[in-house]
PDB file of N, CA, C and O in Angstrom:
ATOM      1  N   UNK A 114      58.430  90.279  54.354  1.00 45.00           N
ATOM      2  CA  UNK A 114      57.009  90.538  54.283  1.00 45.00           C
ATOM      3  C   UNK A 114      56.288  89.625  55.273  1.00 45.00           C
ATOM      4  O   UNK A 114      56.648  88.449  55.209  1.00 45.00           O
ATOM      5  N   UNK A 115      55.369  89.906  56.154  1.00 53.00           N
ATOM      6  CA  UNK A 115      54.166  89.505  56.957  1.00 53.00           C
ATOM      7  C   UNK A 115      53.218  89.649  55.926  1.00 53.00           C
ATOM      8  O   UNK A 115      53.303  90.082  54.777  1.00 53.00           O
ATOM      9  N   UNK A 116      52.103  89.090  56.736  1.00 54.00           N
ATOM     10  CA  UNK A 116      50.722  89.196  56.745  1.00 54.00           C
ATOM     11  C   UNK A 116      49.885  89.901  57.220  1.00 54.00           C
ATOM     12  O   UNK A 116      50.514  90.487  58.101  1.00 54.00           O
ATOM     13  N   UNK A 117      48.792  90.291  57.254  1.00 48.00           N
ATOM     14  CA  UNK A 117      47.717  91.284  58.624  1.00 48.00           C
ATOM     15  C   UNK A 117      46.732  90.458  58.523  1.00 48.00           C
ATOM     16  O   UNK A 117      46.638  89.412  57.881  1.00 48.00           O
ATOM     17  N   UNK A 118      45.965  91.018  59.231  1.00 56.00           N
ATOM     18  CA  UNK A 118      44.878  89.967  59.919  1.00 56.00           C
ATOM     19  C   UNK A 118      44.004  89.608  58.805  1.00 56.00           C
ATOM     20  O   UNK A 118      43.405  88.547  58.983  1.00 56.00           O
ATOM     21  N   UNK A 119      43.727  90.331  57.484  1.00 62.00           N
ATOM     22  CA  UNK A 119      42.983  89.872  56.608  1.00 62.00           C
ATOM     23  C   UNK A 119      43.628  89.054  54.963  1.00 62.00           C
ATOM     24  O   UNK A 119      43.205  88.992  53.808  1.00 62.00           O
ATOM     25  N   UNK A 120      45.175  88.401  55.907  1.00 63.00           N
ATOM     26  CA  UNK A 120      45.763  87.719  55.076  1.00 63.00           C
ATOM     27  C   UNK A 120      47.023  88.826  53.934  1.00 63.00           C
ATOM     28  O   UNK A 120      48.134  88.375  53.652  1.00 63.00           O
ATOM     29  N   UNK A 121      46.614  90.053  53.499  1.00 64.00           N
ATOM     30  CA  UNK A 121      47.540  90.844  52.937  1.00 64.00           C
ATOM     31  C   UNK A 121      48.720  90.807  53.013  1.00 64.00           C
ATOM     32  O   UNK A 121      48.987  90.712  54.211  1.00 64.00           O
ATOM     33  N   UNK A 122      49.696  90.827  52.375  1.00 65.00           N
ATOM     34  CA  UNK A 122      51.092  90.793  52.608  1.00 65.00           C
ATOM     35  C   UNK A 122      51.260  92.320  53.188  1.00 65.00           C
ATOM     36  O   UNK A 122      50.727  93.227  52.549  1.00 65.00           O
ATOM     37  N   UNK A 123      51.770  92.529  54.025  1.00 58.00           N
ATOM     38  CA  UNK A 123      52.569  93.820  54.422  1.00 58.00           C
ATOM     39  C   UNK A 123      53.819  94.066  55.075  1.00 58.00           C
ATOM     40  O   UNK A 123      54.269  93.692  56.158  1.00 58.00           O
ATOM     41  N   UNK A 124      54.423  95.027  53.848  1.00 61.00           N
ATOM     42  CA  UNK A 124      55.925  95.043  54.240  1.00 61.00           C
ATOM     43  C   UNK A 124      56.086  95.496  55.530  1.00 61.00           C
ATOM     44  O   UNK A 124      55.358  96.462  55.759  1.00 61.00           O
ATOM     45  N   UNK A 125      56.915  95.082  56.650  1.00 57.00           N
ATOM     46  CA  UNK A 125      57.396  95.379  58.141  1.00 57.00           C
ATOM     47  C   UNK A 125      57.938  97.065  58.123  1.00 57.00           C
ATOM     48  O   UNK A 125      57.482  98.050  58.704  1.00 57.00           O
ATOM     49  N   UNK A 126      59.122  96.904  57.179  1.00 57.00           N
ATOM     50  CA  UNK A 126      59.571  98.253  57.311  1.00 57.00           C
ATOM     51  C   UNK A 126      58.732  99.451  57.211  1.00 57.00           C
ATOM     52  O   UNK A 126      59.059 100.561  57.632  1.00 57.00           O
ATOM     53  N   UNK A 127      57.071  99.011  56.333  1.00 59.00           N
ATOM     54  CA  UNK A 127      56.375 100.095  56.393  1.00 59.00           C
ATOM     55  C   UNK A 127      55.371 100.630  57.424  1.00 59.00           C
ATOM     56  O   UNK A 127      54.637 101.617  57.388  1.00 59.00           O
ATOM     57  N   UNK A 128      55.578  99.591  58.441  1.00 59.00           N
ATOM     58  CA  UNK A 128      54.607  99.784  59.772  1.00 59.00           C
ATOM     59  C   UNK A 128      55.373 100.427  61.042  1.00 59.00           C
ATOM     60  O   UNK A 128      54.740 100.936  61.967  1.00 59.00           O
ATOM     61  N   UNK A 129      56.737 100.368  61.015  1.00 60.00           N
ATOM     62  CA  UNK A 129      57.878 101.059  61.716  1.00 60.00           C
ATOM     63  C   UNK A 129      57.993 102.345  61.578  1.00 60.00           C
ATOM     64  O   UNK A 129      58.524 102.769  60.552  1.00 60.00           O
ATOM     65  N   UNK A 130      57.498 103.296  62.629  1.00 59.00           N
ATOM     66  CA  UNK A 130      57.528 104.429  62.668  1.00 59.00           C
ATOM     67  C   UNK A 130      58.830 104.822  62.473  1.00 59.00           C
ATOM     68  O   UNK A 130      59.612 103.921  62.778  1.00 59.00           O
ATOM     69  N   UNK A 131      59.667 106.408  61.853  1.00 59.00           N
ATOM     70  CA  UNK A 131      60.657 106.601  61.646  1.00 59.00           C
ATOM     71  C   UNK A 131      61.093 107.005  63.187  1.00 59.00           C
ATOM     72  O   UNK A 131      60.157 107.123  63.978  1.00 59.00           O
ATOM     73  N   UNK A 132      62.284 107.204  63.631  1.00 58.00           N
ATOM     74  CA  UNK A 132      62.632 107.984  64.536  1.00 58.00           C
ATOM     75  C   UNK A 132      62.709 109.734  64.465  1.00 58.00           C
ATOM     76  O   UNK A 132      63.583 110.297  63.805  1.00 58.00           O
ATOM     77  N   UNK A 133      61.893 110.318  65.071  1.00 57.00           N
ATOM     78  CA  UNK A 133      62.117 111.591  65.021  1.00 57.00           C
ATOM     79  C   UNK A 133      63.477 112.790  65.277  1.00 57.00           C
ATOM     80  O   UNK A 133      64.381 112.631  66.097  1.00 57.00           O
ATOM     81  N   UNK A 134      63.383 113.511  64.715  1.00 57.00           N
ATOM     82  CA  UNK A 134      65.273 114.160  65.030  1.00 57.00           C
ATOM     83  C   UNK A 134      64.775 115.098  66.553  1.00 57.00           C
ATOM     84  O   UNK A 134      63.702 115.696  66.475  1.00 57.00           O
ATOM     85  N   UNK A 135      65.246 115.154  67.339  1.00 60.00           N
ATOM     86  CA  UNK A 135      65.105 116.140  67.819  1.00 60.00           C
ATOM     87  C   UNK A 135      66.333 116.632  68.746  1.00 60.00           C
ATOM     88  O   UNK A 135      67.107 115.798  69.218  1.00 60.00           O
ATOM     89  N   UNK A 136      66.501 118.147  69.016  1.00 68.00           N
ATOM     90  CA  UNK A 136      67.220 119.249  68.746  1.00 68.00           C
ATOM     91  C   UNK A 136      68.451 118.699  69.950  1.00 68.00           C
ATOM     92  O   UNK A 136      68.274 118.030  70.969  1.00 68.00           O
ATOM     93  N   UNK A 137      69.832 119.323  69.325  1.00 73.00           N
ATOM     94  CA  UNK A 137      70.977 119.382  70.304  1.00 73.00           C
ATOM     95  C   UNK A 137      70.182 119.806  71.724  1.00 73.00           C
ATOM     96  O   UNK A 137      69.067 120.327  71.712  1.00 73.00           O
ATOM     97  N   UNK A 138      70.972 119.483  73.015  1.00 69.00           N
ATOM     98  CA  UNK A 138      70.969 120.511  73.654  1.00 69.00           C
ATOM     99  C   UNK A 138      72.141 121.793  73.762  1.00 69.00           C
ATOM    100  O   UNK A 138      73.232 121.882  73.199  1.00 69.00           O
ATOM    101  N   UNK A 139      71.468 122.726  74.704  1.00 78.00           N
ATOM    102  CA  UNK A 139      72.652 123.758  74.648  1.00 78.00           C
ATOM    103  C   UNK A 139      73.222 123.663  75.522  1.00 78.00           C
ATOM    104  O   UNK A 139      73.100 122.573  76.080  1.00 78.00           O
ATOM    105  N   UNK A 140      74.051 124.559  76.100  1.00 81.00           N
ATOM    106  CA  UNK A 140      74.625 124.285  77.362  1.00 81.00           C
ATOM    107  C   UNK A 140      73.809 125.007  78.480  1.00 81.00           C
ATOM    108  O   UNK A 140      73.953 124.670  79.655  1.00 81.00           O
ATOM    109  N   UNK A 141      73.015 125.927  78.136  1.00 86.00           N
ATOM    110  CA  UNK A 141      72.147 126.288  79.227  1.00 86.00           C
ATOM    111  C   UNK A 141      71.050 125.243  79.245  1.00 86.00           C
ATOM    112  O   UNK A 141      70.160 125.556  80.036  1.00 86.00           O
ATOM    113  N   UNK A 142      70.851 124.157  78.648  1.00 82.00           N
ATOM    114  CA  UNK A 142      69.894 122.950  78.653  1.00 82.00           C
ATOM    115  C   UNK A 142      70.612 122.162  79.545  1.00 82.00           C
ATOM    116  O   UNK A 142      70.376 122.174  80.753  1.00 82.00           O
ATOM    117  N   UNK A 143      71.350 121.575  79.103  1.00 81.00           N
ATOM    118  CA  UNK A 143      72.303 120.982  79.943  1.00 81.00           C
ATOM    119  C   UNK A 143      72.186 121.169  81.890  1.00 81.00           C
ATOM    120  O   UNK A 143      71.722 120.435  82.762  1.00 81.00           O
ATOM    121  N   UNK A 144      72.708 122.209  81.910  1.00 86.00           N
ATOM    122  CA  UNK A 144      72.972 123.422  83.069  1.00 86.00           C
ATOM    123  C   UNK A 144      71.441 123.094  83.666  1.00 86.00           C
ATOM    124  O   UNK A 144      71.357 122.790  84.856  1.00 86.00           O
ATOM    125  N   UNK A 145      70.483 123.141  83.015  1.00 85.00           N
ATOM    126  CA  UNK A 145      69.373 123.459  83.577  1.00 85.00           C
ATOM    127  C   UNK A 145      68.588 121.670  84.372  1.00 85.00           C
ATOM    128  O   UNK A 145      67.865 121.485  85.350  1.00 85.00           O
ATOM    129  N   UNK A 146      69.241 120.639  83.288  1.00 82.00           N
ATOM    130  CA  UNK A 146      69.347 119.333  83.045  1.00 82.00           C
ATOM    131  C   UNK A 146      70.091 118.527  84.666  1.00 82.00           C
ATOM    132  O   UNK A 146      69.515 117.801  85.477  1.00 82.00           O
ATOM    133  N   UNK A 147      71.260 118.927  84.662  1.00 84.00           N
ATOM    134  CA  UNK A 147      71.827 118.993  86.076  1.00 84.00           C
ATOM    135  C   UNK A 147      71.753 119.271  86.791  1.00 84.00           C
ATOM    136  O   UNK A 147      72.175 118.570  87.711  1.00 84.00           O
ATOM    137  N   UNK A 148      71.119 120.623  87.100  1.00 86.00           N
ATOM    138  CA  UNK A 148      70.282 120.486  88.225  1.00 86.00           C
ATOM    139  C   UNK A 148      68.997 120.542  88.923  1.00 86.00           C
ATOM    140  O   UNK A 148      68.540 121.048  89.948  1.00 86.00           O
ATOM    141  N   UNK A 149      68.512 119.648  87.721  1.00 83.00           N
ATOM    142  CA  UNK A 149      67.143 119.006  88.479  1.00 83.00           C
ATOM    143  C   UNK A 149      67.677 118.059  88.955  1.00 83.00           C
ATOM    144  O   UNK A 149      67.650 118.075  90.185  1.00 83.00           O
ATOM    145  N   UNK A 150      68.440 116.740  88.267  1.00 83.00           N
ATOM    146  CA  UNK A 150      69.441 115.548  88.517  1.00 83.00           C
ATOM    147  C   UNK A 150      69.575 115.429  89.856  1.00 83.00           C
ATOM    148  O   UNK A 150      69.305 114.481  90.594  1.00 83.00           O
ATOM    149  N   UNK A 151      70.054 116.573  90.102  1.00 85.00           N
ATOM    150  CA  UNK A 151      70.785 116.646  91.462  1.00 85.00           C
ATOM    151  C   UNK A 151      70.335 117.444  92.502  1.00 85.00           C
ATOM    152  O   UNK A 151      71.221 117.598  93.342  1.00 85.00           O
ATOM    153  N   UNK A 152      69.242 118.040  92.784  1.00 83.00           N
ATOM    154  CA  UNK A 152      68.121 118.094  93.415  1.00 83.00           C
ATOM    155  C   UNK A 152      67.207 117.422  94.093  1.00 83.00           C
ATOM    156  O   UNK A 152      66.590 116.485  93.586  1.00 83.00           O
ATOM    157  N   UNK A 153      67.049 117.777  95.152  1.00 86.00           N
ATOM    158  CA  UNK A 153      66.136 116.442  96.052  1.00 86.00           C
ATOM    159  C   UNK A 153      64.746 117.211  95.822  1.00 86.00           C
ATOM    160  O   UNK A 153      64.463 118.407  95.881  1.00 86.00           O
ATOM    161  N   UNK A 154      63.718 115.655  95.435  1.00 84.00           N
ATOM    162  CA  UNK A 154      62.491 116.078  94.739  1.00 84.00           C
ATOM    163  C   UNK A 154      61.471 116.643  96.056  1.00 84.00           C
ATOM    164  O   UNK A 154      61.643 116.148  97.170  1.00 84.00           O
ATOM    165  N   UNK A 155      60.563 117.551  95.874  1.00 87.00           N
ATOM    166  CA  UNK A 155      60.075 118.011  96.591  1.00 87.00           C
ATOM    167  C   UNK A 155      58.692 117.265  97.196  1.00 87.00           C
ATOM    168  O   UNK A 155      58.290 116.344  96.485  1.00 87.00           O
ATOM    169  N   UNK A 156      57.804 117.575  98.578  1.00 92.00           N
ATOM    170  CA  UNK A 156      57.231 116.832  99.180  1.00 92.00           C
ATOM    171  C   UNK A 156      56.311 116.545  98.211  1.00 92.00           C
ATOM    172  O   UNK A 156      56.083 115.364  97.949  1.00 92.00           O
ATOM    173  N   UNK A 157      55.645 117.578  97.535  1.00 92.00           N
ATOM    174  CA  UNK A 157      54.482 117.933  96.235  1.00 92.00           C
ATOM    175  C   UNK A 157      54.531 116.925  95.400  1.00 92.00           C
ATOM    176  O   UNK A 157      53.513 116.405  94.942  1.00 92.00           O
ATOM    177  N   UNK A 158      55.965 116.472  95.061  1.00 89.00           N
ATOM    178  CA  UNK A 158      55.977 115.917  93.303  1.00 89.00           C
ATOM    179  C   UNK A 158      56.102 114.528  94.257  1.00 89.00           C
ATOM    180  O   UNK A 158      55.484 113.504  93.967  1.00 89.00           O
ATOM    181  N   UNK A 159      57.033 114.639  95.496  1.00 91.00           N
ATOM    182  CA  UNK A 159      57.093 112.722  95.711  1.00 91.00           C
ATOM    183  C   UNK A 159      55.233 112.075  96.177  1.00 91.00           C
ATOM    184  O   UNK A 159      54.908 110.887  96.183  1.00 91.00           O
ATOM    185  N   UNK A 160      54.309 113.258  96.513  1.00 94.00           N
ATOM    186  CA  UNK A 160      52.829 112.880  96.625  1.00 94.00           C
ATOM    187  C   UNK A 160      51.919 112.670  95.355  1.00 94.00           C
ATOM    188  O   UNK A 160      50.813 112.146  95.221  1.00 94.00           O
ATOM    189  N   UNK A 161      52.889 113.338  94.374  1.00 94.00           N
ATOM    190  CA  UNK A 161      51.984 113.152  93.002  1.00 94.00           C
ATOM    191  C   UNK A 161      52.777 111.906  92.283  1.00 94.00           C
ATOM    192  O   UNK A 161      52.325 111.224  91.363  1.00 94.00           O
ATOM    193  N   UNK A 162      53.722 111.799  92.744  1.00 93.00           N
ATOM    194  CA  UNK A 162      54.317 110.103  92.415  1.00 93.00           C
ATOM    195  C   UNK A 162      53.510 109.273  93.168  1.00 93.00           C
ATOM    196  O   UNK A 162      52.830 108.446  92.562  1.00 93.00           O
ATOM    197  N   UNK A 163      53.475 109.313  93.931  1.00 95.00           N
ATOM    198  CA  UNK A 163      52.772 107.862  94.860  1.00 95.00           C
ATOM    199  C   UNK A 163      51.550 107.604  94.157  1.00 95.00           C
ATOM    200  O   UNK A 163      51.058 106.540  93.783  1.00 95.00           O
ATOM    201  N   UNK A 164      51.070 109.055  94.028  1.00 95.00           N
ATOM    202  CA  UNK A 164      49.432 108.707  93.398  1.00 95.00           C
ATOM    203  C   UNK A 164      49.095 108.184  92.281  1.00 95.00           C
ATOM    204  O   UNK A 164      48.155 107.440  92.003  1.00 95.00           O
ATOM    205  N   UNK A 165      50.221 108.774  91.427  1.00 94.00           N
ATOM    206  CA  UNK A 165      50.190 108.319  89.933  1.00 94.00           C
ATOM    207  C   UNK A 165      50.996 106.532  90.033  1.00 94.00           C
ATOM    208  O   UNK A 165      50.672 105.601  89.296  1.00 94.00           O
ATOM    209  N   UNK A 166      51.834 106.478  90.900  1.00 95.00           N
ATOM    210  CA  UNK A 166      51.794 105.414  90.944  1.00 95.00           C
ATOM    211  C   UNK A 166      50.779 104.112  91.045  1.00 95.00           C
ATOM    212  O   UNK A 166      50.804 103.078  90.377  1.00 95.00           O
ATOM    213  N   UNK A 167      49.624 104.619  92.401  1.00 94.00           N
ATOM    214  CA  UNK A 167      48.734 104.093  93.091  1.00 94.00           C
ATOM    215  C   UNK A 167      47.830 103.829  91.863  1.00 94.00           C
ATOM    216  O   UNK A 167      47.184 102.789  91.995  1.00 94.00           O
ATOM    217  N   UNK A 168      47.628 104.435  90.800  1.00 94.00           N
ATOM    218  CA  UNK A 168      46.473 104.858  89.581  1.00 94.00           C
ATOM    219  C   UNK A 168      47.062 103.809  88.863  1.00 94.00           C
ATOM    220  O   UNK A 168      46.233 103.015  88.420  1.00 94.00           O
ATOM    221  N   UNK A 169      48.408 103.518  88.571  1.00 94.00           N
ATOM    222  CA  UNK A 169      49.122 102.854  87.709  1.00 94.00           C
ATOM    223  C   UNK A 169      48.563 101.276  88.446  1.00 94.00           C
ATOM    224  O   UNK A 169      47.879 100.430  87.870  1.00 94.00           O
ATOM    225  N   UNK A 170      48.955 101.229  89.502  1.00 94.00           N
ATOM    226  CA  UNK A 170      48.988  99.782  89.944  1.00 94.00           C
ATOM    227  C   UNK A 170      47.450  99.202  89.613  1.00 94.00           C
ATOM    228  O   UNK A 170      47.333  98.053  89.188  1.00 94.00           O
ATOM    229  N   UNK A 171      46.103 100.177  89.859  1.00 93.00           N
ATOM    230  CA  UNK A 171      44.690  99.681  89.956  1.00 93.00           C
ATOM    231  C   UNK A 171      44.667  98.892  88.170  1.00 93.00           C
ATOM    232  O   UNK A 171      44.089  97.935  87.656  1.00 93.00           O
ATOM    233  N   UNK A 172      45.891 100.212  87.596  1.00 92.00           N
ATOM    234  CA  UNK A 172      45.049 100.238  85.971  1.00 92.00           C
ATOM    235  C   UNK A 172      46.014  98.214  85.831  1.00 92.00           C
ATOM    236  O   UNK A 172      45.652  97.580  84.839  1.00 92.00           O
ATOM    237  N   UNK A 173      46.489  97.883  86.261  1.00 92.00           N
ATOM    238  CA  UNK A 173      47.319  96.693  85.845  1.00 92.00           C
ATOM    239  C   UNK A 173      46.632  95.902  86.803  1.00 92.00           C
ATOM    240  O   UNK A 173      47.214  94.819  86.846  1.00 92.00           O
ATOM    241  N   UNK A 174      45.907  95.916  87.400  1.00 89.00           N
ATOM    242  CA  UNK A 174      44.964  95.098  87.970  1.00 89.00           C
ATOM    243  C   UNK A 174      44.106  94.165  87.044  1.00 89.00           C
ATOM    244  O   UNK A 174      44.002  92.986  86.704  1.00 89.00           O
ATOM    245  N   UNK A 175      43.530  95.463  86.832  1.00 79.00           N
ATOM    246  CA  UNK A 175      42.078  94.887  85.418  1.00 79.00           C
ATOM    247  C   UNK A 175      42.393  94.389  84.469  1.00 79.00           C
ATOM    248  O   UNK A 175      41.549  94.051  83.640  1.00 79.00           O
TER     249      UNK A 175
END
């Protein structure tokens, strides 16, 4: 048991989100999985990386 800011005891395990299940893949997931992997990224997405990068760096500025 912790505390919170207004002194309360609160159990830890109950502030720990559960892990969610989520689904096998299939093998056409997979299939589809590999080859993006292995694909060279296109001019479009490596310009919307830089930018979102560029956005990222200002926001860790402030």
């Amino acid at each position: 048991m912790s505390k919170d800011m207004k002194g309360r005891e609160v159990d830890v395990m109950a502030t720990i989100k559960p892990i969610q299940a989520t689904p096998e893949l299939s093998g056409k997931d997979a299939a589809n999985l590999l080859a993006q992997v292995n694909s060279k990224p296109t001019d479009k997405a490596l310009k919307k990386n830089d930018l979102l990068r560029g956005v990222l760096a200002n926001i860790r500025k402030v």
